[in-house]
């Protein structure tokens, strides 16, 4: 304990596209609900009329957005009934069938996606994608202006369905590898000059399937790198092209091990250039400009057309739903995930300015996620415990588990060359800038315009990604590269201003997790360098009180670690007894009352750090009856560990908790010896 593990962005277990993400379980009551529309709509799929089949698919696409209806469709074999329509003779039916399956995968969660793969939906989907690619050129030459359904429109729905499945299912990724769908995505990517929407969807999907995919690496050749590099070095200035280049950069980063040494240097420089450009764009200025441009354009159109556009169903669909449980970018093991909780695909094609604004924020979020992984450790995070206790004596670790866990702290994957490249492109400074709150002007516009409102969450997510990125940078870089003591104090001042400038932000769990991780890393570094901190104990107490009430264990653990770091620094100074008493009482209260043993253990560890040595600590410990309080909580901690341990916590966590039990016993003995002196 005391050292933090760098976060790494991983793919989520499913992609909600801004819709409800609650995993769907089939129940008898739901599946047999007489009012369920599933039976009637699925029956209409067999109609000889293409218009009826299209209507039924479109209706299913809308209905399944209400997740309570999904079990009724699954019980009636909806996937097997809709799947063949991907190859229907009607283009409109193909597109709406792909849309229905896409929404089913997005709203149903990982269980539904796995079930769809088991029911072989990838066979007709793969055939559809290949037919679309073969028909691109023919379609382009024969498309009638204003035609509602096109081959590329069908392909876009199909690629998004493939993306959903591959994000949610390792089986889908394996099928992707074996069936050679990489070529399909490359073909779609190459359509960027004709259909940017399709190219961006393909780029997102490619970014997903190239991540940690050793099997796919064997299929990667010069042609793949050629397509990605052509995009990376393109000079188009639109924000959608910025997003496309950023996604291409992400795929190249994922595939970097397949590049030769000579290629790597050039490619890494190009990656850093593109990431730097993406982050250099000021969303606070560009979003108001884009909104004003849209307003001016709409004012030239007829009032009725404008009213129809604003009152359509798209406006409601742009509202982002709150992700349930740990899925706001967090996986159960504590890793941070790339998330697809936006609905860019639902934006009307004529909302050009809004699409550009969305592309800007998506590009910046993706850029930050790539940079996080550049500064990350190769090994996965150790669940909610991000480190192991310093104690090497444990009953539960007698088999050597403690030794094996030291491998969790593998060397950082940031090479010296990449480190220099990122510094030369001012990446750390740009990350720090993005960690600021979004501009007031941009926030005001998005709050008052319903069709722009969903960008609020995207702006907040960019800030959270920047804070996570800052945490990794602080953990990885030499302090001299951050400006030495004065530079660290400036960063500390910046973070403290974020923490105390917005009471609303402290209610956001994602923000709390990101900012507490960054602040924890910073304070650890400052304490190790004996650099004075810029936050008073009372400010930290106020902040940690809020963080300690958060449901996320990682946030509570970070808050307690911050108190421990601050307290141990104060214990070395004079006239700090009152502050140490304040911190000690807070830590004791949590150690005794928190329901989670991980949090209790972190509180105890912080107490050991704060009251380990020094006259001020000894005086404060006596004043708060530290010894008697620890003696009182010791039996309960041991009993809870025996009762809940093996059923609720991982082996690594149990090892840390058992170390804590031993350290508690030792610390009580230490305090007793002090008292006898």
XYZ file of C-alpha atoms in Angstrom:
677
model
C 0.000 0.000 0.000
C 1.097 3.577 -0.575
C 1.943 3.136 -4.269
C -0.697 3.348 -6.922
C -1.036 1.274 -10.045
C -1.412 3.151 -13.307
C -4.820 2.850 -14.910
C -5.213 1.332 -18.323
C -8.140 1.838 -20.649
C -9.759 -1.435 -21.573
C -12.754 -2.266 -23.679
C -16.045 -2.404 -21.798
C -17.983 -5.638 -21.646
C -20.626 -4.090 -23.845
C -21.368 -0.874 -25.692
C -24.603 0.878 -24.784
C -24.620 3.631 -27.411
C -26.164 5.891 -24.830
C -29.045 3.536 -24.164
C -29.794 1.660 -20.992
C -27.022 -0.801 -20.286
C -28.599 -3.017 -17.645
C -27.867 -6.670 -18.449
C -31.052 -8.406 -19.447
C -32.168 -11.589 -17.753
C -35.091 -13.511 -19.103
C -37.943 -14.044 -16.690
C -41.137 -15.970 -17.074
C -43.303 -12.995 -16.171
C -41.663 -10.710 -18.705
C -41.467 -13.245 -21.513
C -45.100 -14.268 -21.128
C -46.459 -10.748 -20.757
C -49.621 -10.645 -22.844
C -49.071 -6.956 -23.570
C -45.611 -7.591 -25.037
C -45.357 -6.356 -28.635
C -42.753 -8.999 -29.446
C -45.067 -11.701 -30.779
C -46.898 -9.448 -33.234
C -43.779 -7.698 -34.513
C -41.839 -10.936 -34.976
C -44.751 -12.467 -36.846
C -44.787 -9.549 -39.272
C -41.173 -10.305 -40.186
C -42.520 -13.152 -42.295
C -44.805 -10.898 -44.325
C -44.453 -11.066 -48.115
C -44.571 -7.270 -48.143
C -41.159 -5.583 -47.899
C -42.831 -2.503 -46.412
C -44.306 -4.590 -43.581
C -40.972 -6.299 -42.899
C -39.243 -2.919 -42.846
C -41.879 -1.490 -40.493
C -41.542 -4.474 -38.166
C -37.737 -4.202 -38.001
C -37.907 -0.467 -37.410
C -40.469 -0.994 -34.649
C -38.339 -3.649 -32.971
C -35.379 -1.279 -33.120
C -37.377 1.311 -31.172
C -39.085 -1.063 -28.743
C -35.917 -2.833 -27.528
C -34.571 0.484 -26.284
C -36.901 -0.231 -23.358
C -34.846 -3.030 -21.853
C -37.778 -4.605 -20.052
C -39.132 -5.683 -23.442
C -35.992 -7.554 -24.506
C -36.714 -10.869 -22.684
C -39.979 -11.153 -24.599
C -38.095 -10.933 -27.891
C -35.375 -13.345 -26.804
C -37.887 -15.944 -25.617
C -39.472 -15.819 -29.061
C -36.179 -16.474 -30.875
C -35.894 -12.934 -32.227
C -32.241 -13.216 -33.252
C -32.831 -16.222 -35.497
C -35.885 -14.565 -36.999
C -34.273 -11.192 -37.682
C -30.867 -12.566 -38.749
C -31.937 -13.860 -42.204
C -33.398 -10.431 -43.024
C -29.845 -9.083 -43.116
C -29.779 -10.671 -46.562
C -33.322 -9.695 -47.547
C -33.844 -8.714 -51.186
C -34.974 -5.254 -50.019
C -32.232 -2.777 -49.134
C -34.551 -1.025 -46.690
C -35.269 -4.267 -44.847
C -31.561 -5.055 -44.632
C -30.803 -1.699 -43.078
C -33.634 -1.788 -40.547
C -32.900 -5.423 -39.656
C -29.274 -4.512 -38.958
C -30.501 -1.554 -36.911
C -32.826 -3.775 -34.872
C -30.053 -6.250 -34.076
C -27.698 -3.405 -33.347
C -30.057 -1.902 -30.754
C -30.730 -5.345 -29.313
C -26.993 -5.854 -28.811
C -26.498 -2.340 -27.441
C -29.399 -2.431 -24.985
C -29.266 -6.081 -24.003
C -25.828 -6.130 -22.430
C -23.075 -8.751 -22.605
C -25.352 -11.753 -22.061
C -27.489 -10.843 -25.049
C -24.432 -10.209 -27.222
C -22.955 -13.580 -26.339
C -26.304 -15.195 -27.075
C -26.454 -13.477 -30.459
C -23.014 -14.817 -31.321
C -24.015 -18.319 -30.187
C -27.041 -18.102 -32.460
C -24.662 -17.505 -35.375
C -25.715 -13.961 -36.200
C -22.180 -13.352 -37.469
C -22.709 -15.660 -40.460
C -25.391 -13.542 -42.183
C -23.718 -10.371 -40.873
C -20.394 -11.315 -42.468
C -22.141 -12.162 -45.742
C -23.976 -8.832 -45.655
C -20.782 -6.872 -45.078
C -19.036 -8.603 -47.970
C -21.986 -7.943 -50.276
C -21.992 -4.289 -49.217
C -18.294 -3.893 -49.955
C -18.729 -5.516 -53.356
C -21.578 -3.132 -54.105
C -20.006 0.148 -52.991
C -18.803 1.282 -56.384
C -21.969 0.164 -58.178
C -24.088 1.847 -55.534
C -22.188 5.138 -55.795
C -22.772 5.384 -59.520
C -26.464 4.475 -59.388
C -27.646 6.187 -56.193
C -30.490 8.583 -56.743
C -30.165 11.920 -54.941
C -32.261 11.903 -51.761
C -32.556 8.115 -51.752
C -33.326 7.042 -48.187
C -31.609 3.649 -48.124
C -28.184 3.025 -49.668
C -25.666 0.205 -49.628
C -23.355 2.367 -47.523
C -26.180 3.085 -45.092
C -26.723 -0.666 -44.702
C -22.993 -1.185 -44.249
C -22.864 1.462 -41.533
C -25.565 -0.292 -39.494
C -23.839 -3.645 -40.040
C -20.419 -2.344 -39.003
C -21.900 -0.863 -35.827
C -23.521 -4.207 -35.021
C -20.159 -5.913 -35.557
C -18.526 -3.316 -33.321
C -21.038 -3.964 -30.519
C -20.552 -7.718 -30.702
C -16.746 -7.542 -30.755
C -16.695 -5.200 -27.760
C -18.862 -7.591 -25.799
C -17.752 -11.034 -26.900
C -14.327 -12.616 -27.235
C -16.000 -15.266 -29.365
C -17.077 -12.574 -31.800
C -13.486 -11.316 -31.995
C -12.294 -14.855 -32.687
C -14.859 -15.218 -35.482
C -13.764 -11.834 -36.813
C -10.182 -13.099 -36.989
C -11.033 -16.410 -38.626
C -13.432 -15.045 -41.258
C -11.097 -12.336 -42.503
C -13.393 -9.418 -41.702
C -10.345 -7.196 -41.337
C -10.442 -6.669 -45.105
C -14.065 -5.563 -44.867
C -13.231 -2.887 -42.298
C -10.313 -1.661 -44.375
C -12.613 -1.375 -47.403
C -15.073 0.671 -45.353
C -12.246 2.842 -44.019
C -11.152 3.639 -47.542
C -14.582 5.128 -48.235
C -13.813 8.124 -46.029
C -13.861 10.551 -48.930
C -17.310 9.295 -50.004
C -18.907 8.427 -46.641
C -17.268 9.721 -43.486
C -19.931 8.227 -41.206
C -19.171 4.713 -42.458
C -15.415 5.269 -42.249
C -15.631 6.471 -38.632
C -17.775 3.468 -37.663
C -15.228 1.145 -39.285
C -12.374 2.969 -37.547
C -14.069 2.550 -34.171
C -14.581 -1.159 -34.830
C -10.983 -1.623 -35.972
C -9.741 0.189 -32.870
C -11.694 -2.351 -30.818
C -10.641 -5.555 -32.565
C -6.953 -4.657 -32.747
C -6.646 -4.283 -28.988
C -4.707 -7.159 -27.387
C -5.493 -9.419 -30.331
C -2.439 -11.615 -30.928
C -4.321 -13.791 -33.410
C -5.148 -10.807 -35.606
C -1.512 -9.674 -35.555
C -0.672 -12.602 -37.817
C -3.038 -11.218 -40.457
C -1.635 -7.699 -40.383
C 0.466 -6.815 -43.412
C 1.786 -3.793 -45.252
C -1.615 -3.148 -46.822
C -3.210 -2.706 -43.392
C -0.552 -0.225 -42.296
C -0.845 1.507 -45.658
C -4.556 2.219 -45.187
C -4.061 3.451 -41.624
C -1.051 5.591 -42.474
C -2.829 7.180 -45.439
C -5.507 8.326 -43.015
C -2.982 9.345 -40.367
C -1.079 11.564 -42.793
C -4.165 13.045 -44.448
C -4.413 16.844 -44.388
C -8.190 17.361 -44.287
C -9.084 19.894 -41.617
C -12.625 18.917 -40.593
C -13.194 17.740 -37.045
C -14.592 14.439 -38.292
C -11.266 13.852 -40.031
C -9.557 14.673 -36.742
C -11.578 11.889 -35.129
C -10.817 9.506 -37.995
C -7.092 10.182 -37.728
C -7.219 9.720 -33.944
C -8.905 6.331 -34.303
C -6.354 5.307 -36.931
C -3.644 6.364 -34.479
C -5.239 4.153 -31.820
C -5.244 1.141 -34.135
C -1.618 1.761 -35.097
C -0.702 1.937 -31.414
C -2.438 -1.401 -30.864
C -0.546 -2.921 -33.823
C 2.830 -1.309 -33.103
C 4.533 -4.605 -32.269
C 4.096 -5.669 -35.904
C 6.109 -2.693 -37.141
C 9.818 -2.818 -37.805
C 12.128 -0.738 -35.608
C 12.585 1.800 -38.373
C 8.837 2.094 -38.911
C 8.100 2.417 -35.213
C 10.029 5.637 -34.767
C 8.313 7.361 -37.681
C 4.894 6.026 -36.709
C 5.229 7.027 -33.046
C 6.146 10.555 -34.063
C 3.124 10.705 -36.363
C 0.917 9.368 -33.543
C 2.148 12.015 -31.133
C 1.650 14.738 -33.740
C -1.969 13.723 -34.283
C -2.721 13.314 -30.595
C -1.173 16.694 -29.878
C -3.230 18.332 -32.617
C -6.440 16.786 -31.298
C -5.780 17.991 -27.750
C -4.693 21.445 -28.897
C -8.185 22.196 -30.218
C -10.189 24.337 -27.798
C -13.640 22.845 -27.406
C -14.607 25.834 -25.279
C -14.226 28.076 -28.320
C -15.191 25.668 -31.097
C -18.488 24.425 -29.645
C -20.008 27.942 -29.361
C -18.728 28.725 -32.871
C -20.298 25.574 -34.289
C -23.565 26.256 -32.474
C -23.715 29.799 -33.857
C -22.977 28.501 -37.357
C -25.808 26.004 -37.075
C -28.195 28.650 -35.776
C -27.354 30.942 -38.689
C -27.879 28.139 -41.180
C -31.166 27.035 -39.666
C -32.467 30.596 -39.603
C -32.227 30.647 -43.383
C -34.482 27.647 -43.683
C -38.238 27.713 -43.344
C -39.613 27.825 -39.823
C -41.570 24.649 -40.359
C -38.523 22.706 -41.456
C -36.538 23.945 -38.488
C -39.362 23.124 -36.078
C -39.672 19.633 -37.527
C -35.957 19.053 -37.109
C -35.911 20.158 -33.502
C -39.057 18.339 -32.482
C -38.163 14.968 -33.998
C -37.368 11.818 -32.040
C -33.637 12.438 -32.467
C -33.734 15.139 -29.793
C -34.969 12.699 -27.183
C -32.510 10.029 -28.294
C -29.620 12.396 -27.686
C -30.220 12.260 -23.967
C -27.570 9.986 -22.476
C -28.755 7.398 -19.983
C -26.891 6.882 -16.747
C -24.801 3.723 -16.908
C -25.557 1.250 -14.160
C -23.281 -0.290 -11.549
C -19.569 -0.092 -12.433
C -20.000 0.611 -16.099
C -19.240 4.316 -16.265
C -15.909 3.438 -17.761
C -15.073 0.981 -14.973
C -14.843 -2.776 -15.106
C -15.343 -4.950 -12.023
C -11.575 -5.437 -11.678
C -10.978 -1.717 -11.387
C -9.612 -1.111 -14.879
C -10.795 1.904 -16.797
C -12.617 1.204 -20.021
C -13.211 2.905 -23.286
C -16.921 3.529 -23.391
C -19.416 4.003 -26.174
C -22.075 5.860 -24.265
C -22.837 8.395 -26.958
C -25.320 8.199 -29.784
C -23.488 9.873 -32.617
C -25.054 7.490 -35.084
C -28.474 8.805 -34.134
C -27.587 12.359 -35.094
C -29.492 13.483 -38.190
C -27.172 13.638 -41.167
C -28.005 17.284 -41.796
C -26.877 18.366 -38.309
C -23.379 18.928 -39.654
C -22.200 21.320 -36.959
C -23.426 19.092 -34.158
C -21.703 16.105 -35.729
C -18.493 18.107 -35.890
C -18.790 19.055 -32.208
C -19.367 15.457 -31.267
C -16.404 14.363 -33.399
C -14.159 16.879 -31.639
C -15.013 15.602 -28.167
C -14.777 11.961 -29.253
C -11.355 12.620 -30.780
C -10.098 14.234 -27.590
C -11.475 11.460 -25.387
C -9.899 8.804 -27.602
C -6.595 10.707 -27.688
C -6.462 10.793 -23.909
C -7.296 7.092 -23.675
C -4.422 6.282 -26.031
C -2.041 8.444 -23.981
C -3.187 6.750 -20.768
C -2.191 3.412 -22.266
C 1.156 4.832 -23.365
C 1.880 5.693 -19.730
C 0.396 2.519 -18.284
C 1.896 -0.635 -16.834
C 1.695 -3.819 -18.861
C 0.116 -5.883 -16.106
C -3.577 -5.530 -15.169
C -4.620 -3.673 -12.052
C -4.991 -5.593 -8.818
C -8.724 -5.123 -8.372
C -9.651 -2.427 -5.908
C -6.327 -2.787 -4.105
C -3.888 -1.035 -6.360
C -0.879 -2.188 -4.423
C 0.293 -4.741 -1.896
C 1.073 -4.180 1.756
C 4.689 -3.657 2.723
C 4.418 -6.450 5.257
C 6.007 -9.729 4.194
C 4.525 -11.887 6.949
C 1.100 -13.426 6.438
C -0.612 -16.665 7.296
C -2.489 -16.631 4.006
C 0.669 -15.878 1.992
C 2.842 -18.674 3.298
C 2.850 -20.301 -0.145
C 4.752 -17.390 -1.646
C 1.805 -15.380 -2.895
C 3.484 -12.189 -1.704
C 6.471 -12.821 -3.936
C 4.367 -13.452 -7.008
C 2.413 -10.275 -6.468
C 5.550 -8.206 -6.768
C 5.244 -8.869 -10.504
C 2.242 -6.575 -10.509
C 4.724 -3.718 -10.524
C 6.220 -4.432 -13.925
C 8.307 -1.796 -15.730
C 6.272 0.891 -17.414
C 5.679 0.362 -21.106
C 6.746 3.938 -21.841
C 10.064 3.674 -23.681
C 12.702 6.388 -23.481
C 12.139 7.220 -27.140
C 8.369 7.522 -26.779
C 8.845 9.491 -23.571
C 10.945 12.032 -25.462
C 8.497 12.185 -28.362
C 5.575 12.910 -26.048
C 7.505 15.595 -24.217
C 8.550 17.229 -27.493
C 4.880 17.447 -28.471
C 3.903 19.035 -25.121
C 1.554 16.160 -24.322
C 1.767 16.507 -20.487
C 0.920 20.216 -20.665
C -1.998 19.587 -23.006
C -3.334 16.860 -20.726
C -3.206 19.260 -17.781
C -5.155 21.829 -19.809
C -7.862 19.285 -20.642
C -8.227 18.471 -16.940
C -9.836 21.858 -16.431
C -13.591 22.219 -16.289
C -15.289 22.860 -19.654
C -15.780 26.510 -20.532
C -18.845 28.249 -19.136
C -19.901 29.394 -22.627
C -19.903 25.857 -24.040
C -21.745 24.505 -21.008
C -24.402 27.209 -21.224
C -25.090 26.498 -24.898
C -25.378 22.759 -24.339
C -27.674 23.222 -21.358
C -30.140 25.478 -23.150
C -30.297 23.629 -26.500
C -31.933 20.214 -26.221
C -30.228 18.821 -29.303
C -26.796 19.792 -27.965
C -27.445 18.779 -24.378
C -25.946 15.301 -24.651
C -22.534 16.913 -25.290
C -22.439 17.875 -21.602
C -21.529 14.337 -20.578
C -18.965 14.104 -23.327
C -17.241 17.269 -22.104
C -17.222 15.908 -18.562
C -15.789 12.623 -19.795
C -12.942 14.380 -21.594
C -12.038 16.067 -18.304
C -12.168 12.770 -16.406
C -9.990 11.041 -19.000
C -7.495 13.896 -18.717
C -7.360 13.491 -14.938
C -6.762 9.747 -15.290
C -4.067 10.524 -17.838
C -2.505 13.018 -15.450
C -2.434 10.341 -12.739
C -0.444 8.035 -15.028
C 1.903 10.815 -16.127
C 2.635 11.757 -12.513
C 3.342 8.115 -11.701
C 5.625 7.612 -14.693
C 7.657 10.749 -15.293
C 10.637 12.187 -13.482
C 9.541 15.239 -11.533
C 12.114 17.404 -13.302
C 10.196 16.964 -16.536
C 7.173 18.409 -14.734
C 9.070 21.520 -13.675
C 10.527 20.273 -10.404
C 9.101 21.418 -7.071
C 7.490 24.555 -8.486
C 5.913 22.585 -11.310
C 4.444 20.032 -8.911
C 3.085 22.774 -6.700
C 1.448 24.357 -9.739
C -0.194 21.040 -10.597
C -1.299 20.680 -6.989
C -2.796 24.164 -7.071
C -4.577 23.260 -10.290
C -6.059 20.068 -8.849
C -7.106 21.776 -5.644
C -8.866 24.456 -7.665
C -10.780 21.721 -9.476
C -11.707 20.035 -6.220
C -12.971 23.124 -4.420
C -14.424 25.194 -7.247
C -17.489 23.068 -7.975
C -19.694 21.370 -5.414
C -21.626 19.791 -8.293
C -18.502 18.056 -9.609
C -18.009 16.280 -6.287
C -21.310 14.471 -6.889
C -19.944 12.914 -10.084
C -18.412 9.502 -9.307
C -16.373 9.341 -12.491
C -14.846 12.752 -11.741
C -14.198 11.761 -8.128
C -12.387 8.597 -9.137
C -10.222 10.435 -11.645
C -9.381 13.443 -9.475
C -8.678 11.408 -6.329
C -6.315 9.134 -8.274
C -4.435 12.110 -9.693
C -4.320 13.905 -6.343
C -3.113 10.770 -4.577
C -0.243 10.311 -7.045
C 0.715 13.960 -6.784
C 0.735 14.050 -2.979
C 2.801 10.853 -2.854
C 5.433 12.432 -5.078
C 5.423 15.715 -3.156
C 5.732 13.912 0.170
C 8.679 11.840 -1.095
C 10.404 15.066 -2.205
C 9.489 16.965 0.985
C 7.657 19.557 -1.099
C 5.081 21.601 0.871
C 1.478 20.900 -0.028
C -0.893 23.643 -1.095
C -4.077 22.304 0.565
C -4.808 22.815 4.221
C -5.813 19.818 6.375
C -9.286 21.313 6.707
C -9.672 21.562 2.925
C -8.549 17.967 2.559
C -10.892 16.851 5.326
C -13.832 18.487 3.547
C -12.881 16.871 0.261
C -12.227 13.449 1.788
C -15.489 13.555 3.708
C -17.318 13.860 0.399
C -15.177 11.221 -1.277
C -15.519 8.804 1.647
C -19.292 8.761 1.236
C -18.980 7.724 -2.428
C -20.233 4.237 -3.291
C -17.145 3.469 -5.383
C -14.595 1.624 -3.276
C -11.706 3.007 -5.346
C -12.740 6.581 -4.512
C -12.969 5.847 -0.792
C -9.586 4.103 -0.858
C -7.990 7.056 -2.660
C -9.477 9.521 -0.165
C -8.096 7.566 2.781
C -4.672 7.283 1.158
C -4.688 11.054 0.645
C -5.425 11.579 4.349
C -2.630 9.164 5.240
C -0.093 10.908 2.991
C -1.057 14.322 4.333
C -1.020 13.161 7.945
C 2.376 11.479 7.710
C 3.810 14.714 6.286
C 2.225 16.805 9.039
C 3.619 14.433 11.684
C 7.122 15.609 10.736
C 6.255 19.255 11.380
C 5.791 21.230 14.579
C 2.484 22.374 16.097
C 0.352 20.011 14.043
C -1.322 18.093 16.855
C -4.773 19.509 16.183
C -4.617 18.661 12.496
C -3.381 15.142 13.256
C -6.233 14.643 15.705
C -8.698 15.704 13.025
C -7.234 13.249 10.538
C -6.902 10.456 13.096
C -10.517 10.688 14.233
C -11.727 10.581 10.622
C -9.619 7.505 9.842
C -10.707 5.717 13.028
C -14.348 6.392 12.275
C -14.062 4.833 8.817
C -11.963 1.883 10.027
C -14.663 1.027 12.553
C -17.785 1.706 10.503
C -17.197 1.101 6.798
C -18.870 -2.080 5.541
C -16.075 -2.889 3.075
C -12.960 -4.553 4.477
C -10.801 -3.066 1.729
C -11.755 0.417 2.865
C -11.272 -0.504 6.526
C -7.833 -1.860 5.680
C -6.851 1.321 3.850
C -8.005 3.402 6.821
C -5.870 1.280 9.159
C -2.877 1.540 6.856
C -3.266 5.326 6.790
C -3.418 5.374 10.598
C -0.189 3.377 10.788
C 1.511 5.890 8.484
C 0.247 8.978 10.298
C 0.961 7.821 13.858
C 4.108 5.785 13.259
C 6.596 8.292 14.610
C 7.114 11.778 16.002
C 6.230 13.762 19.090
C 3.255 15.467 17.415
C 1.821 12.110 16.327
C 2.340 10.606 19.785
C 0.583 13.540 21.454
C -2.319 13.451 18.960
C -2.667 9.675 19.318
C -2.955 9.988 23.075
C -5.554 12.755 22.793
C -7.831 10.677 20.531
C -7.351 7.446 22.556
C -5.833 5.754 19.522
C -4.592 2.682 21.380
C -7.891 1.844 23.052
C -9.803 2.486 19.835
C -7.582 0.122 17.846
C -7.890 -2.533 20.547
C -11.664 -2.192 20.413
C -11.898 -2.636 16.646
C -9.326 -5.456 16.394
C -11.668 -8.373 17.293
C -14.331 -7.164 14.897
C -11.857 -6.788 12.046
C -10.539 -10.329 12.580
C -14.036 -11.791 12.834
C -15.210 -10.006 9.698
C -12.148 -11.178 7.801
C -12.824 -14.800 8.780
C -16.527 -14.540 7.997
C -16.525 -12.590 4.722
C -13.007 -13.004 3.413
C -12.979 -15.964 1.064
C -16.459 -15.432 -0.288
C -16.218 -11.725 -1.023
C -12.605 -10.891 -1.820
C -9.954 -12.139 -4.234
C -6.885 -14.110 -3.082
C -4.683 -11.052 -3.577
C -7.037 -8.910 -1.533
C -7.144 -11.544 1.188
C -3.361 -11.527 1.290
C -3.338 -7.759 1.826
C -6.105 -7.952 4.421
C -4.253 -10.649 6.349
C -1.126 -8.498 6.279
C -3.258 -5.712 7.689
C -4.435 -7.970 10.500
C -0.814 -8.710 11.384
C 0.222 -5.060 11.097
C -2.664 -4.042 13.350
C -1.425 -6.428 16.020
C 2.122 -5.095 15.662
C 1.012 -1.474 15.767
C -0.995 -2.028 18.946
C 2.119 -3.551 20.525
C 4.135 -0.559 19.352
C 1.660 1.880 20.953
C 1.637 -0.136 24.187
C 5.438 0.086 24.367
C 5.232 3.846 23.826
C 2.716 4.135 26.630
C 4.948 2.217 29.050
C 7.889 4.547 28.468
